[in-house]
Tab-separated table of C-alpha atoms in Angstrom:
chain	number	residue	atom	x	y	z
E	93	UNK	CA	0.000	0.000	0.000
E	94	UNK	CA	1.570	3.184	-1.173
E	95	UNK	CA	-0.630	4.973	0.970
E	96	UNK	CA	-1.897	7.166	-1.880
E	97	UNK	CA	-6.041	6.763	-2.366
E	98	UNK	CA	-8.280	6.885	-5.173
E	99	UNK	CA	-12.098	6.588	-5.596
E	100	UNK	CA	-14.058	5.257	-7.098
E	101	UNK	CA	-11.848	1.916	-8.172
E	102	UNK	CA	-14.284	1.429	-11.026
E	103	UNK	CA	-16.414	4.425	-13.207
E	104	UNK	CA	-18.606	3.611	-15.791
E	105	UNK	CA	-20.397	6.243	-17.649
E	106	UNK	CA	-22.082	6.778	-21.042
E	107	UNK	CA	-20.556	9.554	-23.601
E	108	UNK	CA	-21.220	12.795	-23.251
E	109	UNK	CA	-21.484	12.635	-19.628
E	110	UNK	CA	-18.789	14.278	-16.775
E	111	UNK	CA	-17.065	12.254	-14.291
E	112	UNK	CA	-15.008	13.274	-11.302
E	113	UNK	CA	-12.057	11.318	-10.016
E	114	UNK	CA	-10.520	11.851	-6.007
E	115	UNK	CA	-7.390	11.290	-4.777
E	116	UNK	CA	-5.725	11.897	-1.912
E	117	UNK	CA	-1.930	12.045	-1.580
E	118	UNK	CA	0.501	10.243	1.128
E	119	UNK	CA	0.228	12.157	4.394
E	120	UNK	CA	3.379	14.617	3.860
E	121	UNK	CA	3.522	14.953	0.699
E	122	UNK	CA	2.254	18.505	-1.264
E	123	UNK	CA	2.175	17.197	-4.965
E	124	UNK	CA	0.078	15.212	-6.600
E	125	UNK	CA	0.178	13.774	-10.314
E	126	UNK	CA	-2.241	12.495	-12.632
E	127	UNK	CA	-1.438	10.168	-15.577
E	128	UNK	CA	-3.709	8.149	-17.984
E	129	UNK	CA	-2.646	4.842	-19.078
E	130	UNK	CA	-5.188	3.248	-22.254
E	131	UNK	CA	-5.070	-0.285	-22.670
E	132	UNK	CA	-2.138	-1.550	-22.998
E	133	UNK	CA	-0.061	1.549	-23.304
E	134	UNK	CA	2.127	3.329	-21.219
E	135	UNK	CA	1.676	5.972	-18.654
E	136	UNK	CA	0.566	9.313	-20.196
E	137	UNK	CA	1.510	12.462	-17.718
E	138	UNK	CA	-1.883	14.784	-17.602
E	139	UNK	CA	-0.759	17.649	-15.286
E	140	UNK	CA	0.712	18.003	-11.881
E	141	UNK	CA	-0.151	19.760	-8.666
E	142	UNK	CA	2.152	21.332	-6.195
E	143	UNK	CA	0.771	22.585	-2.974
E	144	UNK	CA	-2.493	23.768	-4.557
E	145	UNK	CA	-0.986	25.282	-7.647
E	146	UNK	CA	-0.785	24.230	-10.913
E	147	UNK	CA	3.267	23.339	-11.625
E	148	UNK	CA	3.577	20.854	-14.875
E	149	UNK	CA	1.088	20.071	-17.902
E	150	UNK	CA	1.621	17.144	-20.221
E	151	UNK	CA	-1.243	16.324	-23.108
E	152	UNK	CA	-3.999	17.026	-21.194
E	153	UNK	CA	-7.184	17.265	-23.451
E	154	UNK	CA	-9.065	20.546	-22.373
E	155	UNK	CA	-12.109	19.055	-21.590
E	156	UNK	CA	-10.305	17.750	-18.785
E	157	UNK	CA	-9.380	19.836	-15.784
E	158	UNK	CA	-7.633	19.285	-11.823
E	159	UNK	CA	-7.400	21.048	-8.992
E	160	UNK	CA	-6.114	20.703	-5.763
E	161	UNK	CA	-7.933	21.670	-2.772
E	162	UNK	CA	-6.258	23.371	0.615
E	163	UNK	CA	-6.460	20.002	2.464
E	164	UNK	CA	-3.880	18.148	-0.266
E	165	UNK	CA	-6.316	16.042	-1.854
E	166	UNK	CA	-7.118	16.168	-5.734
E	167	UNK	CA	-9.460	16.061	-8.017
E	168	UNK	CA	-9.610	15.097	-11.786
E	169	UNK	CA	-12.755	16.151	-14.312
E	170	UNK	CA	-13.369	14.850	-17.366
E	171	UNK	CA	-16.056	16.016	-19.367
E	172	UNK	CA	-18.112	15.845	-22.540
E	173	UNK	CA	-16.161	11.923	-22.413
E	174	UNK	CA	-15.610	9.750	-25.528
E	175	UNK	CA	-15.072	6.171	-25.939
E	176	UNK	CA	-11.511	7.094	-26.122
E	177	UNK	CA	-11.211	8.321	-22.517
E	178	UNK	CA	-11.705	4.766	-21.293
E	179	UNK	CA	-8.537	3.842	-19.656
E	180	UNK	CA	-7.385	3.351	-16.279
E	181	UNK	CA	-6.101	6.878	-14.029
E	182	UNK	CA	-3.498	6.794	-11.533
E	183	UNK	CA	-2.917	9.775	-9.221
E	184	UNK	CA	0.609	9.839	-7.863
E	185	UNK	CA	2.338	12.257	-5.052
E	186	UNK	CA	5.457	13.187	-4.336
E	187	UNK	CA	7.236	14.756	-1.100
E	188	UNK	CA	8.127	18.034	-2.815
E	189	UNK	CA	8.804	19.196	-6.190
E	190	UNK	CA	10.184	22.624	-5.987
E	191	UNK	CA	14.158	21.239	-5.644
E	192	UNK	CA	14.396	18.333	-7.856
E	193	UNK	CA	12.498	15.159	-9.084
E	194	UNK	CA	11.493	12.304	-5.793
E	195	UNK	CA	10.003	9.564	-5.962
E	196	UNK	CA	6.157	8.915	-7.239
E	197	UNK	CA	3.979	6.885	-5.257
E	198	UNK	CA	0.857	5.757	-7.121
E	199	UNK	CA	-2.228	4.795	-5.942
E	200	UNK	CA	-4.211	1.823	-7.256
E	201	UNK	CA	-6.381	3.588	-9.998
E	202	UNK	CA	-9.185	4.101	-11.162
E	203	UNK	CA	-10.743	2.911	-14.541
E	204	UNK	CA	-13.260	4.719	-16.625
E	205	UNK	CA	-15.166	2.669	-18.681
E	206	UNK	CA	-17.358	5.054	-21.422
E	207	UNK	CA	-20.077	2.985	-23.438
F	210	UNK	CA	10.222	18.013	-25.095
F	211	UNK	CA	11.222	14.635	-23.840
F	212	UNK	CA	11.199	11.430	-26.113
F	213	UNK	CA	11.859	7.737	-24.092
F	214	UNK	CA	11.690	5.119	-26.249
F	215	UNK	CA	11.744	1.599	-24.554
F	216	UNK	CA	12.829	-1.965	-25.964
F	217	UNK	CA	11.605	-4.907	-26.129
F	218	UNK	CA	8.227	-4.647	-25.721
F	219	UNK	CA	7.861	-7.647	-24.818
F	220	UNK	CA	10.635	-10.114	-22.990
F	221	UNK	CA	10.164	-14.062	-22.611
F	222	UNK	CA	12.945	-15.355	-20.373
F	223	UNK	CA	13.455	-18.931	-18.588
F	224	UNK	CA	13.761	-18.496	-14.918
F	225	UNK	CA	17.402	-18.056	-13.632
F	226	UNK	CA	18.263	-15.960	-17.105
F	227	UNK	CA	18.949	-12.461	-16.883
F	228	UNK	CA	16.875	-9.611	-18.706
F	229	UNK	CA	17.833	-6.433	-19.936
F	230	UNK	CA	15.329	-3.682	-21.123
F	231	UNK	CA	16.761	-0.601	-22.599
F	232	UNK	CA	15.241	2.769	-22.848
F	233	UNK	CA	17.127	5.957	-25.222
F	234	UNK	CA	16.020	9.947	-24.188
F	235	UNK	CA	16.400	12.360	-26.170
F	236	UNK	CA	16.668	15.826	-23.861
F	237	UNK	CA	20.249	16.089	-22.688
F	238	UNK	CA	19.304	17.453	-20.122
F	239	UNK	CA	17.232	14.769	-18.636
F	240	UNK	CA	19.520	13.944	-15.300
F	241	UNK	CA	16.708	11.391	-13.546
F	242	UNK	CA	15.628	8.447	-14.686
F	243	UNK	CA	13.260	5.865	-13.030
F	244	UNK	CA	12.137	2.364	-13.050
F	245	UNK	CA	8.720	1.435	-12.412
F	246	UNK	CA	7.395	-2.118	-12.378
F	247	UNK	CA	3.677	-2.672	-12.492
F	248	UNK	CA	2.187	-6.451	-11.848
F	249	UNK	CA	-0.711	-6.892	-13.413
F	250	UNK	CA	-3.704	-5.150	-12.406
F	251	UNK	CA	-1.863	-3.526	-9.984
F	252	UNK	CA	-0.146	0.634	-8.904
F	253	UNK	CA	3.131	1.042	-10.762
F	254	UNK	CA	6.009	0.756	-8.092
F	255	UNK	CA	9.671	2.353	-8.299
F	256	UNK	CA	12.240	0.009	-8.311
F	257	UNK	CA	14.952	1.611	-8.558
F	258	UNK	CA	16.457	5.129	-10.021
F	259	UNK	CA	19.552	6.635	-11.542
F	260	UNK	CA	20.730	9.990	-11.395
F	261	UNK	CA	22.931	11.834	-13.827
F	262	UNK	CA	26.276	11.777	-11.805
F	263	UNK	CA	26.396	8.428	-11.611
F	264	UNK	CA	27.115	5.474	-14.319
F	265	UNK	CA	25.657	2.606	-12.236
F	266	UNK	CA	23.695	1.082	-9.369
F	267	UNK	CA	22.679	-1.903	-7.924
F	268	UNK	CA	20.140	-3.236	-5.302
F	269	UNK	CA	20.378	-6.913	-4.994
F	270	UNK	CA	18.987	-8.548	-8.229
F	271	UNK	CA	18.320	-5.107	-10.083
F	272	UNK	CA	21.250	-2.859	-11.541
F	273	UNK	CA	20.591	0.480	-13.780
F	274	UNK	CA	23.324	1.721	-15.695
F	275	UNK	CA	23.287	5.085	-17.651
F	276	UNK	CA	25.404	6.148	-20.555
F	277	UNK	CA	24.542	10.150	-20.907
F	278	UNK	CA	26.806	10.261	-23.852
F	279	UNK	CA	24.845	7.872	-26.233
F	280	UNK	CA	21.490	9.031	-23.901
F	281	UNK	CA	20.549	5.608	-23.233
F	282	UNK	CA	19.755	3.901	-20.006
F	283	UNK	CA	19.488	0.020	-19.446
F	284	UNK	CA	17.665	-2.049	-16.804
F	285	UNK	CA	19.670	-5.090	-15.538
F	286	UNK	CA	17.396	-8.248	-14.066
F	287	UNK	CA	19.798	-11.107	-13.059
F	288	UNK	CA	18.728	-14.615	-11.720
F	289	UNK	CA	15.150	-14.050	-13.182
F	290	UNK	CA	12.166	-15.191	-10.890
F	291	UNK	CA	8.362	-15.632	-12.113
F	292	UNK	CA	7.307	-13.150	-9.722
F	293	UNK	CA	9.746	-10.763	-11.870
F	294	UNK	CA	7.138	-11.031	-14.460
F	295	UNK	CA	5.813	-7.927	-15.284
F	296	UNK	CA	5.357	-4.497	-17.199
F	297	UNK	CA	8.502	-2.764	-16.785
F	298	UNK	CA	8.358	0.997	-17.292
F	299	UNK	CA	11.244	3.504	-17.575
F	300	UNK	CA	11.152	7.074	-17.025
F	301	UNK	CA	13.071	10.626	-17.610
F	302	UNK	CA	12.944	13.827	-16.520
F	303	UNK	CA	14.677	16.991	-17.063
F	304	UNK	CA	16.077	19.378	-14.815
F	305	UNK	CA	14.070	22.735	-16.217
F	306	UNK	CA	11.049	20.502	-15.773
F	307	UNK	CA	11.744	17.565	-12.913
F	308	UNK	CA	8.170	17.312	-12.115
F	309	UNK	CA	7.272	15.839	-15.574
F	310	UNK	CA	8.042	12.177	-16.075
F	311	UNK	CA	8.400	11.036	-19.659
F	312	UNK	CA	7.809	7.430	-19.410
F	313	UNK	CA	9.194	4.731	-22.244
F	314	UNK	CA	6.038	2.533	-23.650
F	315	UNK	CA	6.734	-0.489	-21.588
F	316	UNK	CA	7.849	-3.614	-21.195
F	317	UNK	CA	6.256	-6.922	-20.582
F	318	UNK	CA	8.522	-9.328	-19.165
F	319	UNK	CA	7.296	-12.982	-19.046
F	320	UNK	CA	9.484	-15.120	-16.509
F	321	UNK	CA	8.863	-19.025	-17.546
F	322	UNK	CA	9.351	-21.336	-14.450
């Protein structure tokens, strides 16, 4: 146990619709990090969080948005979703990420299933 | 920005073999550079990591070794177990931009008993 959470472990939704995925980080640490991985591909880096402020962006579509709340915990949004968003999302946190890269810790995931 | 490529993609071994997995960056100015192992169904996990300054490291079974001049980094697996088997993911990061891991498509490595 990495000590990161997600919810909901499973998501199933129709297209069109808008889902919201929590996580909350390892007690400590102040960023969080959200990546997509599809079906058998690798992990795809959406954005990244530090302390409540937005620090790193990867190829995050912009119907999809984060934030990060005072308390540390994070939340994803996807909207207007597509049969292509189905895929599994990990959150990940980190101690820091102001003086140089530290270890992820991921939590277990959730997958979004869009019929 | 930062390219990892990652080969194989997949990796059949016989238990007791070693297995290497090599990934190539492209920034130069990537200096960290991660390996994550994710069973199946399961969180990706760091097994170990490499910084810039050094050439090599080892923890028990597992060695990295980096080569910044050709910008490739290699995964070492010696004495192969089935519970090595696995999806084998490497990473990279640059310094401007250390919070942004550029992970390598993957690696599924299949440990035969």
């Amino acid at each position: 146990d990495s000590g990161v959470t997600q919810t909901p472990k499973h998501l199933i939704t129709a297209t069109g619709q808008r889902v919201t995925l929590r996580c909350s980080p390892r007690s400590g640490d102040l960023s969080v990090y959200w990546y997509q991985q599809s079906l058998d591909q690798g992990l795809q880096f959406l954005i990244q969080y530090y302390n409540g402020e937005e620090r790193a962006k990867g190829n995050i579509l912009e119907r999809f948005s984060a934030q990060q709340f005072p308390d540390l915990h994070s939340e994803l949004n996807l909207s207007s979703l597509e049969l292509g968003d189905s895929a599994l999302y990990f959150c990940a946190s980190s101690v820091a990420g102001t003086s140089g890269p530290n270890e992820q810790f991921f939590g277990p995931g959730t997958r979004l299933t869009v019929l | 920005g930062e390219n990892v490529e990652q080969h194989p993609s997949t990796l059949s071994v016989q238990e007791g073999d070693s297995a290497v997995i090599k990934c190539t960056y492209s920034d130069s100015a990537s200096n960290y550079f991660p390996w994550y192992k994710q069973e199946l169904g399961k969180r990706p996990q760091l097994i170990i990591d490499i910084r810039s300054n050094v050439g090599e490291k080892k923890d028990q079974r597992i060695a990295v070794t980096l080569n910044k001049t050709a910008k490739h980094f290699s995964l070492h697996i010696t004495e192969t177990q089935p519970e090595d088997s696995a999806v084998y993911f490497c990473a990279a990061t640059p310094f401007y931009n250390f919070n942004k891991f550029y992970f390598g498509s993957g690696t599924k490595l299949n440990v035969k008993p």
